[in-house]
Amino acid sequence: MTELTPLMKQYFSMKERYKDAIILFRLGDFYEMFGEDAEKASKILQIALTSRDKSSKEPIPMCGVPHFAADSYVLKLIKAGLKVAICEQMEDPKEAKGIVDRDIVRVITPGTYTPDNPKENVYIISIFPSADKHGIALSDISTGEFIMYETYDNIQDEVYRFEPREILIPQSIHTDIHYQEAFHDFFVSVYEDWYFDYADAYKTLLQHLKVSSLDGYG
């Protein structure tokens, strides 16, 4: 394999951290995409696919969009059911000693993207199974609405009732055919089970709501 340049090493280090996202990598006045991201995004965005280091034996596919128009392109990627990670320049390139420092500053998913004038709910839903019921946390980030409840009802019916933009589930149920069928029509994000730990979640809610107990919330 061709030796990577420092810039490409930096890019692929970001990609390693966000494997399931399209990385928009800031280079001057453009956001560039490379490799498989570029091949996928160029088709969705209908922009030219070129390559970096054309003289190399293994040129890396690339495409780019102007930073000032990035929002419209991000929206197209989100509508295509993709996750987008924005990688910005963290210092002035003119003052950089060596390669410009960059980092991921924002991750955008179908459930966290808010249109300027939302005409419908933008729900993101978290689901965790427990015995014969499911714990559900539902949020509409366009309005701030937040709902928590447990249900014994069919989980697919519950999901279709809200038609969320994104569903968050634990790793332990990701390969379960029952859940795969139930969530087939939706964008699903999978997290390790410890993210759904009851004690940690309870503590987080207390801190967020600035209360000592959740008894008053039903």
mmCIF file of C-alpha atoms in Angstrom, residues 44 54 68 73 75 90 143 145 163 197 216:
data_model
loop_
_atom_site.group_PDB
_atom_site.id
_atom_site.type_symbol
_atom_site.label_atom_id
_atom_site.label_comp_id
_atom_site.label_asym_id
_atom_site.label_seq_id
_atom_site.Cartn_x
_atom_site.Cartn_y
_atom_site.Cartn_z
ATOM 1 C CA ILE A 44 -25.757 11.253 -3.315
ATOM 2 C CA LYS A 54 -3.168 11.128 -9.032
ATOM 3 C CA PHE A 68 -20.177 28.222 2.936
ATOM 4 C CA TYR A 73 -25.026 19.218 1.352
ATOM 5 C CA LEU A 75 -29.002 17.949 4.654
ATOM 6 C CA MET A 90 -8.605 24.074 15.127
ATOM 7 C CA THR A 143 -39.268 21.683 20.537
ATOM 8 C CA GLU A 145 -40.269 17.848 24.333
ATOM 9 C CA GLU A 163 -42.012 7.747 13.376
ATOM 10 C CA ASP A 197 -27.147 1.565 32.578
ATOM 11 C CA GLY A 216 -42.685 14.145 40.798
#
